Coordinates of C-alpha atoms and ligand atoms in Angstrom, one line a residue:
M1354 CA 111.0 -38.3 -49.7
E1355 CA 114.4 -37.4 -50.1
T1356 CA 115.8 -34.5 -47.9
K1357 CA 118.6 -32.4 -49.5
F1358 CA 121.5 -30.7 -47.2
Y1359 CA 122.8 -27.6 -47.7
E1360 CA 125.4 -25.8 -45.5
I1361 CA 124.9 -21.7 -45.6
K1362 CA 126.5 -20.2 -42.9
D1363 CA 127.3 -17.2 -45.0
P1364 CA 124.9 -16.5 -47.7
S1365 CA 127.2 -14.3 -49.7
T1366 CA 129.6 -17.3 -50.5
R1367 CA 126.7 -19.6 -51.4
V1368 CA 124.8 -17.7 -54.0
K1369 CA 123.8 -20.6 -56.1
E1370 CA 122.4 -22.6 -52.8
I1371 CA 120.5 -19.8 -51.9
A1372 CA 118.9 -19.6 -55.5
E1373 CA 118.0 -23.3 -55.0
V1374 CA 116.4 -23.3 -51.9
G1375 CA 114.3 -20.2 -52.7
A1376 CA 113.1 -22.1 -56.0
I1377 CA 111.9 -24.9 -53.7
L1378 CA 110.2 -22.9 -51.5
R1379 CA 108.7 -20.5 -54.4
K1380 CA 107.2 -23.8 -56.0
G1381 CA 105.6 -25.0 -53.0
G1382 CA 108.4 -27.1 -51.2
L1383 CA 109.2 -27.3 -47.6
A1384 CA 112.6 -26.2 -46.2
A1385 CA 114.0 -25.8 -42.7
I1386 CA 116.1 -22.9 -42.5
P1387 CA 118.0 -21.4 -39.5
T1388 CA 117.0 -18.0 -37.7
E1389 CA 118.6 -16.2 -35.0
T1390 CA 116.0 -17.9 -32.5
V1391 CA 115.3 -21.4 -33.3
Y1392 CA 115.4 -23.3 -36.6
G1393 CA 112.0 -22.7 -38.8
L1394 CA 110.3 -25.0 -41.2
A1395 CA 109.3 -22.8 -44.1
A1396 CA 106.8 -22.6 -47.0
N1397 CA 105.6 -19.8 -49.2
A1398 CA 103.2 -18.1 -47.0
F1399 CA 100.6 -17.1 -49.7
D1400 CA 100.3 -20.9 -51.0
G1401 CA 97.8 -22.7 -48.7
E1402 CA 98.6 -26.0 -50.2
A1403 CA 102.3 -25.8 -49.3
V1404 CA 101.6 -24.4 -46.1
G1405 CA 99.0 -27.3 -45.3
K1406 CA 102.3 -29.6 -45.7
I1407 CA 104.0 -28.0 -42.7
F1408 CA 101.2 -29.3 -40.4
A1409 CA 101.5 -32.8 -42.0
A1410 CA 105.3 -32.8 -41.4
K1411 CA 105.4 -31.5 -38.0
G1412 CA 102.1 -33.3 -36.8
R1413 CA 101.0 -29.7 -35.7
P1414 CA 97.3 -29.1 -34.3
Q1415 CA 95.5 -27.4 -37.3
D1416 CA 94.2 -24.7 -35.2
N1417 CA 97.5 -23.4 -34.5
P1418 CA 98.6 -20.6 -36.6
L1419 CA 102.2 -19.8 -38.1
I1420 CA 104.2 -16.8 -38.2
V1421 CA 104.9 -15.1 -41.2
H1422 CA 108.7 -14.1 -42.3
I1423 CA 109.7 -11.3 -44.3
A1424 CA 113.1 -9.8 -45.2
D1425 CA 112.1 -6.2 -45.9
F1426 CA 109.7 -3.9 -44.0
D1427 CA 107.3 -3.1 -46.9
E1428 CA 106.5 -6.6 -47.2
V1429 CA 104.0 -6.0 -44.2
Y1430 CA 101.6 -3.7 -46.5
G1431 CA 101.1 -6.9 -48.3
I1432 CA 100.2 -9.0 -45.4
A1433 CA 98.5 -6.9 -42.7
R1434 CA 95.0 -4.8 -43.3
E1435 CA 96.3 -2.2 -40.9
V1436 CA 99.8 -1.2 -40.0
P1437 CA 99.7 1.0 -36.9
D1438 CA 102.3 3.5 -35.9
E1439 CA 103.4 1.1 -33.0
M1440 CA 104.3 -1.3 -35.6
K1441 CA 106.7 0.9 -37.4
K1442 CA 108.3 2.1 -34.2
L1443 CA 108.7 -1.6 -33.1
A1444 CA 110.3 -2.4 -36.3
E1445 CA 112.6 0.5 -36.2
K1446 CA 114.1 -0.5 -33.0
Y1447 CA 113.7 -4.5 -33.0
W1448 CA 113.5 -5.5 -36.5
P1449 CA 115.3 -7.4 -37.7
G1450 CA 115.4 -9.4 -34.9
P1451 CA 113.6 -12.0 -32.6
L1452 CA 110.5 -10.1 -32.4
T1453 CA 107.0 -11.3 -33.8
V1454 CA 104.0 -8.6 -34.0
I1455 CA 100.5 -9.6 -34.5
L1456 CA 98.3 -7.4 -36.7
P1457 CA 95.0 -7.7 -38.5
K1458 CA 95.4 -9.7 -41.7
K1459 CA 94.5 -9.2 -45.2
D1460 CA 92.9 -11.8 -47.3
T1461 CA 96.3 -12.6 -49.2
I1462 CA 97.1 -14.6 -46.4
P1463 CA 95.3 -18.1 -46.5
H1464 CA 93.4 -19.6 -43.5
E1465 CA 95.9 -22.4 -43.3
V1466 CA 98.5 -19.7 -42.1
S1467 CA 96.3 -17.8 -39.8
A1468 CA 94.2 -21.1 -38.5
G1469 CA 91.0 -19.3 -39.2
L1470 CA 91.9 -16.3 -37.1
D1471 CA 91.5 -12.5 -38.4
T1472 CA 95.1 -11.9 -37.4
V1473 CA 98.5 -12.7 -38.7
A1474 CA 101.9 -12.8 -36.8
I1475 CA 104.9 -11.1 -38.7
R1476 CA 108.6 -11.6 -37.9
M1477 CA 111.7 -10.1 -39.6
P1478 CA 114.5 -12.3 -38.8
S1479 CA 118.1 -11.0 -38.5
H1480 CA 120.2 -14.1 -39.6
P1481 CA 121.5 -13.5 -43.0
T1482 CA 121.0 -16.9 -44.2
A1483 CA 117.3 -16.5 -43.3
A1484 CA 117.0 -13.1 -45.0
A1485 CA 118.8 -14.4 -48.1
I1486 CA 116.3 -17.2 -48.5
I1487 CA 113.3 -15.1 -48.0
R1488 CA 114.6 -12.6 -50.8
A1489 CA 115.4 -15.7 -53.3
A1490 CA 112.1 -17.0 -52.7
G1491 CA 110.5 -13.7 -53.5
V1492 CA 107.4 -14.4 -51.1
P1493 CA 107.3 -14.1 -47.3
L1494 CA 107.6 -17.5 -45.5
A1495 CA 105.2 -19.0 -43.1
A1496 CA 107.6 -20.9 -40.7
P1497 CA 106.7 -22.4 -37.4
S1498 CA 109.8 -24.2 -35.4
A1499 CA 111.1 -27.1 -37.1
N1500 CA 110.5 -29.8 -34.5
I1501 CA 107.8 -32.6 -34.3
S1502 CA 105.0 -31.0 -32.7
G1503 CA 105.4 -30.9 -28.6
F1504 CA 109.3 -31.5 -28.3
P1505 CA 111.8 -28.8 -27.6
S1506 CA 112.5 -26.5 -30.7
P1507 CA 115.6 -27.1 -32.8
T1508 CA 118.6 -24.9 -31.9
S1509 CA 121.2 -26.8 -33.9
V1510 CA 121.0 -28.6 -37.4
Q1511 CA 121.6 -31.9 -35.7
H1512 CA 118.2 -31.3 -33.9
V1513 CA 116.5 -30.6 -37.3
A1514 CA 118.0 -33.6 -39.0
D1515 CA 116.8 -35.9 -36.1
D1516 CA 113.2 -34.6 -36.6
M1517 CA 112.7 -34.0 -40.1
T1518 CA 114.9 -36.0 -42.3
G1519 CA 112.7 -37.8 -44.9
R1520 CA 109.9 -35.4 -44.1
I1521 CA 110.8 -32.3 -45.9
D1522 CA 112.6 -31.1 -49.2
A1523 CA 115.5 -29.5 -47.9
I1524 CA 117.5 -28.6 -44.6
V1525 CA 119.8 -25.7 -44.4
D1526 CA 122.7 -25.6 -41.9
G1527 CA 123.3 -22.2 -40.8
G1528 CA 125.2 -23.0 -37.5
D1529 CA 123.6 -23.0 -33.9
C1530 CA 120.9 -20.6 -33.1
E1531 CA 122.2 -17.2 -31.2
F1532 CA 119.2 -17.0 -28.9
G1533 CA 118.1 -20.5 -28.8
I1534 CA 114.5 -19.8 -27.8
E1535 CA 111.4 -18.7 -30.1
S1536 CA 110.8 -15.0 -30.6
T1537 CA 108.8 -12.5 -28.3
V1538 CA 105.5 -12.4 -29.6
I1539 CA 103.3 -9.4 -28.9
T1540 CA 99.9 -8.5 -30.3
L1541 CA 98.9 -5.0 -31.7
A1542 CA 95.4 -6.1 -32.5
S1543 CA 94.0 -5.5 -28.8
S1544 CA 93.4 -2.3 -27.1
V1545 CA 96.5 -2.7 -25.1
P1546 CA 99.6 -4.2 -26.8
R1547 CA 99.8 -7.5 -25.3
L1548 CA 102.7 -10.0 -24.6
L1549 CA 101.6 -13.5 -25.7
R1550 CA 105.3 -15.2 -25.6
P1551 CA 108.2 -13.8 -24.1
G1552 CA 111.7 -13.9 -25.7
A1553 CA 114.9 -12.0 -26.1
V1554 CA 113.1 -8.8 -26.6
T1555 CA 112.0 -8.2 -23.2
V1556 CA 108.8 -6.6 -21.9
E1557 CA 111.0 -3.5 -20.3
Q1558 CA 112.3 -3.1 -24.2
L1559 CA 108.7 -3.3 -25.4
K1560 CA 107.4 -0.7 -22.9
E1561 CA 110.4 1.7 -23.9
V1562 CA 108.5 1.8 -27.3
L1563 CA 104.9 1.4 -26.4
G1564 CA 104.2 2.5 -22.9
E1565 CA 101.7 0.2 -21.5
V1566 CA 102.1 -3.4 -22.3
E1567 CA 100.1 -6.2 -20.7
V1568 CA 101.6 -9.7 -20.0
D1569 CA 99.0 -12.5 -20.6
E1570 CA 98.2 -14.8 -17.8
A1571 CA 99.5 -17.8 -19.8
V1572 CA 103.0 -16.5 -19.7
L1573 CA 103.7 -18.0 -16.4
N1574 CA 100.9 -20.0 -15.5
P1575 CA 98.9 -23.1 -17.0
L1576 CA 95.7 -22.0 -19.1
A1577 CA 92.8 -22.8 -16.9
K1578 CA 90.8 -25.7 -18.5
D1579 CA 88.0 -23.8 -20.3
A1580 CA 90.0 -20.6 -20.8
V1581 CA 90.1 -19.3 -24.6
A1582 CA 94.0 -19.0 -25.6
A1583 CA 95.0 -15.5 -26.9
S1584 CA 97.8 -17.4 -28.6
P1585 CA 96.6 -21.0 -29.4
G1586 CA 100.1 -22.1 -29.0
M1587 CA 99.8 -21.6 -25.3
K1588 CA 97.3 -24.5 -24.9
Y1589 CA 99.2 -27.2 -25.9
K1590 CA 101.6 -29.1 -24.0
H1591 CA 104.8 -27.7 -25.3
Y1592 CA 108.6 -27.7 -25.1
S1593 CA 108.4 -31.1 -23.1
P1594 CA 111.3 -33.8 -23.4
R1595 CA 110.4 -37.3 -22.5
A1596 CA 111.8 -37.0 -18.9
Q1597 CA 109.5 -35.8 -16.1
V1598 CA 111.1 -32.3 -15.1
Y1599 CA 110.2 -30.6 -11.8
I1600 CA 111.2 -27.3 -10.7
V1601 CA 112.5 -27.0 -7.0
R1602 CA 111.6 -23.7 -5.4
G1603 CA 114.2 -21.6 -3.7
D1604 CA 117.6 -20.4 -4.0
K1605 CA 120.8 -22.7 -4.8
Y1606 CA 121.2 -23.6 -1.0
E1607 CA 117.4 -24.5 -0.7
Y1608 CA 117.6 -26.4 -3.7
A1609 CA 120.7 -28.4 -2.6
Q1610 CA 119.0 -29.3 0.5
Y1611 CA 115.9 -30.4 -1.1
L1612 CA 118.0 -32.8 -3.2
K1613 CA 119.6 -34.2 -0.2
D1614 CA 116.2 -34.9 1.8
H1615 CA 114.8 -36.2 -1.4
K1616 CA 117.7 -38.6 -2.2
G1617 CA 116.6 -41.2 -4.7
E1618 CA 113.4 -39.5 -6.4
A1619 CA 115.4 -37.9 -9.2
D1620 CA 118.1 -39.2 -11.5
Y1621 CA 119.3 -36.0 -13.1
A1622 CA 119.7 -32.4 -11.9
L1623 CA 119.4 -29.5 -14.4
L1624 CA 121.6 -26.9 -13.0
F1625 CA 123.3 -23.5 -13.9
E1626 CA 126.9 -23.7 -14.8
G1627 CA 129.5 -23.9 -12.2
E1628 CA 126.9 -25.4 -9.7
E1629 CA 127.6 -28.8 -10.3
E1630 CA 129.2 -29.6 -6.7
L1631 CA 125.7 -28.7 -5.3
T1632 CA 124.4 -32.4 -5.8
E1633 CA 125.9 -35.8 -6.1
L1634 CA 123.3 -36.5 -8.8
P1635 CA 124.6 -36.4 -12.4
S1636 CA 123.8 -33.1 -14.2
V1637 CA 123.2 -31.1 -17.2
T1638 CA 123.6 -27.1 -17.2
F1639 CA 122.0 -24.6 -18.9
G1640 CA 124.2 -21.4 -19.0
R1641 CA 125.0 -19.1 -16.0
E1642 CA 122.7 -18.0 -13.7
D1643 CA 123.3 -14.4 -13.9
E1644 CA 123.2 -14.5 -17.6
P1645 CA 119.8 -15.2 -19.2
L1646 CA 121.1 -15.3 -22.7
T1647 CA 123.2 -17.9 -22.1
Q1648 CA 120.3 -19.9 -20.7
T1649 CA 118.1 -19.3 -23.5
H1650 CA 121.3 -20.6 -25.9
R1651 CA 121.4 -23.7 -24.0
L1652 CA 117.9 -24.5 -22.4
F1653 CA 116.4 -26.9 -25.4
D1654 CA 119.6 -28.5 -26.3
A1655 CA 119.9 -29.6 -22.5
L1656 CA 116.5 -30.8 -22.3
R1657 CA 117.4 -33.0 -25.5
E1658 CA 120.8 -34.1 -23.7
L1659 CA 118.6 -35.3 -20.9
D1660 CA 116.5 -37.4 -23.0
E1661 CA 119.4 -38.6 -24.8
A1662 CA 121.1 -39.5 -21.4
G1663 CA 117.8 -41.6 -20.8
A1664 CA 116.8 -39.4 -17.7
K1665 CA 113.6 -40.2 -16.3
T1666 CA 113.1 -37.6 -13.6
V1667 CA 114.9 -34.4 -13.6
Y1668 CA 115.0 -31.6 -10.8
A1669 CA 115.8 -28.1 -12.1
R1670 CA 116.6 -24.8 -10.8
S1671 CA 114.2 -21.9 -11.8
P1672 CA 116.1 -18.5 -13.0
S1673 CA 114.8 -15.3 -12.1
T1674 CA 111.7 -14.1 -14.3
E1675 CA 113.3 -10.7 -14.9
G1676 CA 114.2 -9.6 -18.4
V1677 CA 115.1 -12.3 -20.7
G1678 CA 114.7 -14.7 -17.7
L1679 CA 110.9 -14.2 -18.1
G1680 CA 111.2 -16.4 -21.6
V1681 CA 113.6 -18.9 -20.2
C1682 CA 110.9 -19.5 -17.3
N1683 CA 108.2 -19.6 -19.6
R1684 CA 109.8 -22.5 -21.6
L1685 CA 111.3 -24.2 -18.5
Y1686 CA 107.9 -24.1 -16.6
R1687 CA 106.3 -25.6 -19.7
A1688 CA 108.8 -28.4 -20.2
A1689 CA 108.2 -29.0 -16.4
A1690 CA 104.2 -29.0 -17.0
F1691 CA 104.0 -26.6 -14.1
R1692 CA 105.1 -29.3 -11.7
F1693 CA 107.0 -27.3 -8.6
L1694 CA 108.5 -28.8 -5.5
T1695 CA 109.1 -27.4 -2.1
D1696 CA 109.4 -28.1 1.6
K1697 CA 108.6 -24.5 2.3
K1698 CA 105.5 -22.3 2.3
G1699 CA 105.4 -18.9 1.0
K1700 CA 104.3 -15.8 2.7
I1701 CA 101.3 -13.6 2.1
L1702 CA 102.2 -10.1 1.8
G1703 CA 99.4 -7.3 1.9
I1704 CA 100.2 -4.0 0.5
S1705 CA 98.5 -0.8 0.9
G1706 CA 99.4 2.9 0.0
A1707 CA 98.0 6.1 -0.8
S1708 CA 97.1 6.9 -4.4
G1709 CA 100.2 7.9 -6.2
A1710 CA 102.5 6.4 -3.5
G1711 CA 103.8 3.8 -6.1
K1712 CA 102.2 0.5 -4.8
S1713 CA 102.3 -1.1 -8.7
T1714 CA 106.0 -0.2 -8.8
V1715 CA 106.8 -2.1 -5.8
C1716 CA 104.0 -5.1 -6.8
E1717 CA 106.1 -5.1 -10.2
L1718 CA 109.8 -5.4 -8.5
L1719 CA 108.0 -8.2 -6.4
A1720 CA 106.7 -10.1 -9.2
G1721 CA 110.2 -10.0 -10.7
M1722 CA 111.2 -11.6 -7.6
G1723 CA 109.1 -14.6 -8.3
A1724 CA 106.0 -13.1 -6.1
V1725 CA 102.5 -14.0 -7.4
I1726 CA 100.3 -10.5 -7.3
V1727 CA 97.1 -10.8 -6.1
D1728 CA 95.5 -7.8 -7.8
A1729 CA 92.3 -6.9 -5.8
D1730 CA 91.2 -4.1 -8.7
K1731 CA 91.6 -6.7 -11.4
I1732 CA 89.7 -9.5 -9.2
A1733 CA 87.1 -6.9 -8.6
R1734 CA 86.8 -6.6 -12.4
E1735 CA 86.4 -10.4 -12.7
V1736 CA 83.8 -10.8 -9.9
T1737 CA 81.6 -8.1 -11.7
A1738 CA 82.1 -9.6 -15.4
K1739 CA 79.1 -9.9 -17.5
G1740 CA 76.6 -12.2 -16.1
S1741 CA 78.3 -12.9 -12.9
P1742 CA 76.1 -13.2 -9.5
V1743 CA 77.6 -10.0 -8.0
L1744 CA 76.6 -7.7 -11.2
T1745 CA 73.1 -9.2 -11.3
E1746 CA 72.8 -7.9 -7.4
L1747 CA 74.3 -4.6 -8.2
A1748 CA 71.7 -4.1 -10.9
E1749 CA 69.0 -4.7 -8.7
I1750 CA 70.4 -2.4 -6.0
F1751 CA 71.5 0.3 -8.4
G1752 CA 69.1 -0.1 -11.4
A1753 CA 69.7 -1.8 -14.8
D1754 CA 71.2 1.4 -16.4
I1755 CA 74.5 0.6 -14.6
L1756 CA 74.8 -1.9 -17.5
T1757 CA 75.7 -1.4 -20.9
E1758 CA 73.7 -2.5 -24.0
A1759 CA 76.0 -5.8 -24.2
G1760 CA 75.1 -6.4 -20.5
E1761 CA 78.6 -5.4 -19.0
L1762 CA 79.3 -3.3 -16.1
D1763 CA 79.4 0.4 -17.0
R1764 CA 81.9 1.4 -14.3
R1765 CA 81.5 5.3 -14.7
K1766 CA 77.7 4.8 -14.1
L1767 CA 78.1 2.6 -11.2
A1768 CA 80.9 4.9 -9.8
A1769 CA 78.3 8.3 -10.1
K1770 CA 76.1 6.4 -8.1
A1771 CA 77.5 4.4 -5.6
F1772 CA 79.8 7.4 -4.5
A1773 CA 77.3 9.8 -4.4
N1774 CA 76.5 9.2 -0.6
K1775 CA 77.8 7.1 2.2
E1776 CA 74.8 4.8 2.3
N1777 CA 75.4 3.9 -1.6
N1778 CA 78.7 3.4 -0.7
E1779 CA 78.1 0.8 1.9
K1780 CA 75.7 -1.0 -0.2
L1781 CA 78.3 -1.5 -3.0
I1782 CA 80.6 -2.6 -0.4
S1783 CA 78.6 -4.9 1.0
V1784 CA 77.8 -6.6 -2.3
T1785 CA 81.4 -6.7 -3.7
H1786 CA 83.9 -7.0 -1.1
P1787 CA 82.8 -10.3 0.2
A1788 CA 83.5 -12.1 -3.4
I1789 CA 86.6 -10.2 -3.8
I1790 CA 88.1 -11.3 -0.4
R1791 CA 87.3 -15.0 -1.2
T1792 CA 88.8 -14.9 -4.4
C1793 CA 92.0 -13.0 -3.1
E1794 CA 92.2 -15.4 -0.3
N1795 CA 92.1 -18.3 -2.4
R1796 CA 94.4 -17.2 -4.8
A1797 CA 97.0 -16.1 -2.1
R1798 CA 97.0 -19.4 -0.4
A1799 CA 97.3 -21.5 -3.3
A1800 CA 100.4 -19.6 -4.2
A1801 CA 101.9 -19.8 -0.8
D1802 CA 101.1 -23.6 -0.7
E1803 CA 103.2 -23.9 -3.8
G1804 CA 106.1 -22.2 -2.0
K1805 CA 105.6 -18.8 -3.7
N1806 CA 105.3 -15.5 -2.0
A1807 CA 101.9 -13.9 -2.6
V1808 CA 101.5 -10.3 -2.6
I1809 CA 97.6 -8.8 -2.2
D1810 CA 97.8 -5.5 -3.9
A1811 CA 94.5 -3.9 -2.4
P1812 CA 93.8 -0.3 -2.4
L1813 CA 91.5 -0.9 0.8
L1814 CA 93.7 -3.8 2.3
F1815 CA 93.1 -2.7 5.9
T1816 CA 89.5 -1.2 5.5
S1817 CA 88.4 -4.3 4.0
G1818 CA 90.1 -6.6 6.2
L1819 CA 92.0 -8.5 3.8
D1820 CA 94.9 -7.4 6.0
K1821 CA 93.9 -10.2 8.5
L1822 CA 95.1 -12.8 5.7
C1823 CA 98.4 -11.8 5.5
D1824 CA 101.7 -13.1 7.3
L1825 CA 102.9 -9.6 6.8
T1826 CA 101.5 -5.9 5.9
V1827 CA 103.4 -3.2 4.1
R1828 CA 102.6 0.5 3.5
V1829 CA 104.2 2.2 0.5
T1830 CA 104.6 6.1 1.3
A1831 CA 105.7 9.1 -0.6
D1832 CA 105.1 12.5 0.2
R1833 CA 102.0 14.6 -0.5
E1834 CA 103.3 16.6 -3.3
T1835 CA 105.2 13.6 -5.2
R1836 CA 101.9 11.6 -5.0
L1837 CA 99.9 14.3 -6.5
S1838 CA 102.4 15.1 -9.4
R1839 CA 102.2 11.3 -10.3
I1840 CA 98.6 10.9 -10.3
L1841 CA 98.1 14.1 -12.3
S1842 CA 100.5 13.1 -14.9
R1843 CA 99.5 9.4 -15.0
D1844 CA 95.6 9.6 -14.8
G1845 CA 94.9 12.8 -16.7
I1846 CA 92.5 13.9 -13.9
T1847 CA 92.0 17.5 -12.4
E1848 CA 93.7 18.5 -8.9
E1849 CA 90.3 18.6 -7.5
E1850 CA 89.7 14.9 -8.5
A1851 CA 92.9 14.0 -7.2
L1852 CA 92.3 15.6 -3.8
K1853 CA 88.8 14.0 -3.4
R1854 CA 90.7 10.6 -4.2
F1855 CA 92.9 11.5 -1.2
G1856 CA 89.8 12.1 0.9
A1857 CA 88.4 8.7 -0.1
Q1858 CA 91.5 7.2 1.6
T1859 CA 91.7 8.9 4.8
E1860 CA 90.4 5.7 6.8
E1861 CA 92.6 3.4 5.1
M1862 CA 95.6 5.6 5.5
K1863 CA 95.1 5.7 9.4
L1864 CA 94.7 2.0 9.6
A1865 CA 97.8 1.7 7.4
E1866 CA 99.8 3.4 9.8
N1867 CA 99.7 0.1 11.9
A1868 CA 101.3 -1.8 9.0
D1869 CA 104.1 -4.2 10.0
A1870 CA 106.7 -2.4 7.6
E1871 CA 107.2 0.6 5.4
I1872 CA 108.4 1.0 1.7
R1873 CA 109.7 4.7 1.3
N1874 CA 108.8 5.5 -2.4
G1875 CA 109.5 9.4 -2.7
A1876 CA 110.4 10.9 -5.9
N1877 CA 114.1 10.3 -5.3
E1878 CA 114.0 6.7 -4.6
S1879 CA 115.9 4.6 -7.1
T1880 CA 114.9 1.1 -8.1
E1881 CA 117.9 -0.3 -6.5
S1882 CA 116.8 1.3 -3.1
L1883 CA 113.4 0.0 -3.4
K1884 CA 114.6 -3.5 -4.2
R1885 CA 116.8 -3.2 -1.0
Q1886 CA 114.0 -2.3 1.0
I1887 CA 111.9 -5.2 -0.3
E1888 CA 114.5 -7.6 0.3
E1889 CA 114.9 -6.5 3.8
I1890 CA 111.2 -7.0 4.5
L1891 CA 111.2 -10.5 2.9
S1892 CA 114.2 -11.8 4.7
G1893 CA 112.7 -10.4 8.1
K1894 CA 115.4 -7.9 9.1
Ligands
TXA1186 O1 111.4 -17.5 -33.2 C1 110.2 -17.9 -33.8 O2 109.3 -17.1 -33.8 C2 110.4 -19.4 -34.5 C3 111.4 -19.1 -35.8 C4 111.1 -20.2 -36.8 O3 110.8 -17.7 -36.5 N1 109.2 -19.6 -34.9 C5 108.0 -20.0 -34.1 O4 106.9 -20.6 -34.6 O5 108.4 -20.5 -32.9 P1 105.9 -21.4 -33.9 O6 104.8 -21.9 -34.7 O7 106.6 -22.5 -33.0 O8 105.2 -20.5 -32.7 C6 104.3 -19.5 -33.2 C7 103.5 -19.1 -31.8 C8 102.5 -19.9 -31.5 O9 102.3 -20.0 -30.2 C9 101.2 -19.3 -32.2 O10 100.1 -20.0 -31.5 C10 101.5 -17.9 -32.1 O11 102.8 -17.9 -32.4 N2 100.7 -17.1 -33.1 C11 100.8 -17.3 -34.4 N3 99.8 -16.4 -35.2 C12 99.0 -16.0 -34.0 C13 98.1 -15.0 -34.3 N4 97.6 -14.7 -35.4 N5 97.4 -14.7 -33.0 C14 97.8 -15.2 -31.7 N6 98.9 -16.1 -31.8 C15 99.7 -16.4 -32.9
MG1187 MG1 107.0 -24.4 -31.9

């Protein structure tokens, strides 16, 4: 197939070319087009046959759905079955731009686009050339990244030409992509909005609009073997260059030391700009350590450069996972197939604190500093999942009416019975705690072995004995008035219920007084001050 090349950096001066590319797409052809994130390989989203050709050109697995690109908000109504207010609010703030939103789909969208799912991913790109081409085509465009499946997404027209020449009808040169990593993907089709892929629109920015946002496990972790991917794209080996990439944990000095001690094992270093003197190895850089948007801009290009240079083994440094850094880590860890290197073991921290003291805030900050959070409440839900041995035993003790019709645990009913008296409470503990403790221990030790700090976040850290696993225990404190006002506004419970909750924690709070360290988190404590306190504790001061 002959591929036509167009240069359209400013669509207002290229009216004829825009119309030509629009016509190619409307008639069922394929065109690679620039966007502000990465280049996309577009086809008419309403034409199942045209969309089918995208999968063939990319060698993409059929069960991985595509994003539908629009130029005007009203097009959403022709694509999505339900358009919640949250969608409108997100669009007002972040569209056009690097954000994709998943909604329940209409039948207008063929199964080739949604890969058989009942939902559809929608994005309004801000690149003027992309918007002009969508309008010229007169239809929304389904477009994955314009690379051969499994290779880094293309961020320049040269990358696209390398992968797609001869395979598609047209390639449009719109210059280098501004962001350089793919859009943020969030689904509004779940009960709580869930981040499936991090990008230039950050979790913090999404929370400003949506309040609560869950971050999918697969964002920073390899998917468990038998897990179902919320986003099918997560299960494939992704963004991988031919070279074997490894991430060396630690700051730049630990990184340099590791390279010195393991001389000869790597042939290239992947570094931040200005750090070339850290090692004698030849290096490729990907942006500045303190500017994640320069990292996104460079990362995929840097990975392709390493391949062109013939690198076999590459040792990389990981950026922070905060803000846009989460998107960079998501791509870099996948490029490295989650291979981490370290000579050092992580610490296991245990965090306790009264309800409303702000343990979660402290844990979120620790997670931003690279720690793995082992959330005992979440694990308690996992070990009592439908069909689990623990749930079966609870039903034997407390009666089958603690189960819903679907066989799941009805937490309210269990709580009503288990907290009715001391004896029942002890029964509950004797069944659930051993399973929770075992799982917490396994996860924390696995993280520490990989060189990461692990944080056990448990409301009953000391009472349950989990503190004995920890290298360091920390209690988060705030005055009673602050705690009370936090839980009243957060949990929507009465003052009486809140006070009852405090009462249930008396024992834990007494034990927590023996914690190794304290983090003060009163009403006037700033994020900076919390971070300072955490850093002091981690550095052992
Ligand atoms: O920045 C971008 O989003 C680029 C440009 C071209 O717009 N496109 C892009 O598309 O990255 P692609 O196909 O490489 O990635 C789309 C991701 C995949 O991980 C896919 O599994 C997920 O979005 N996805 C699409 N539809 C979905 C759906 N209905 N439910 C869950 N995940 C979905
Ligand atoms: Mg892709």
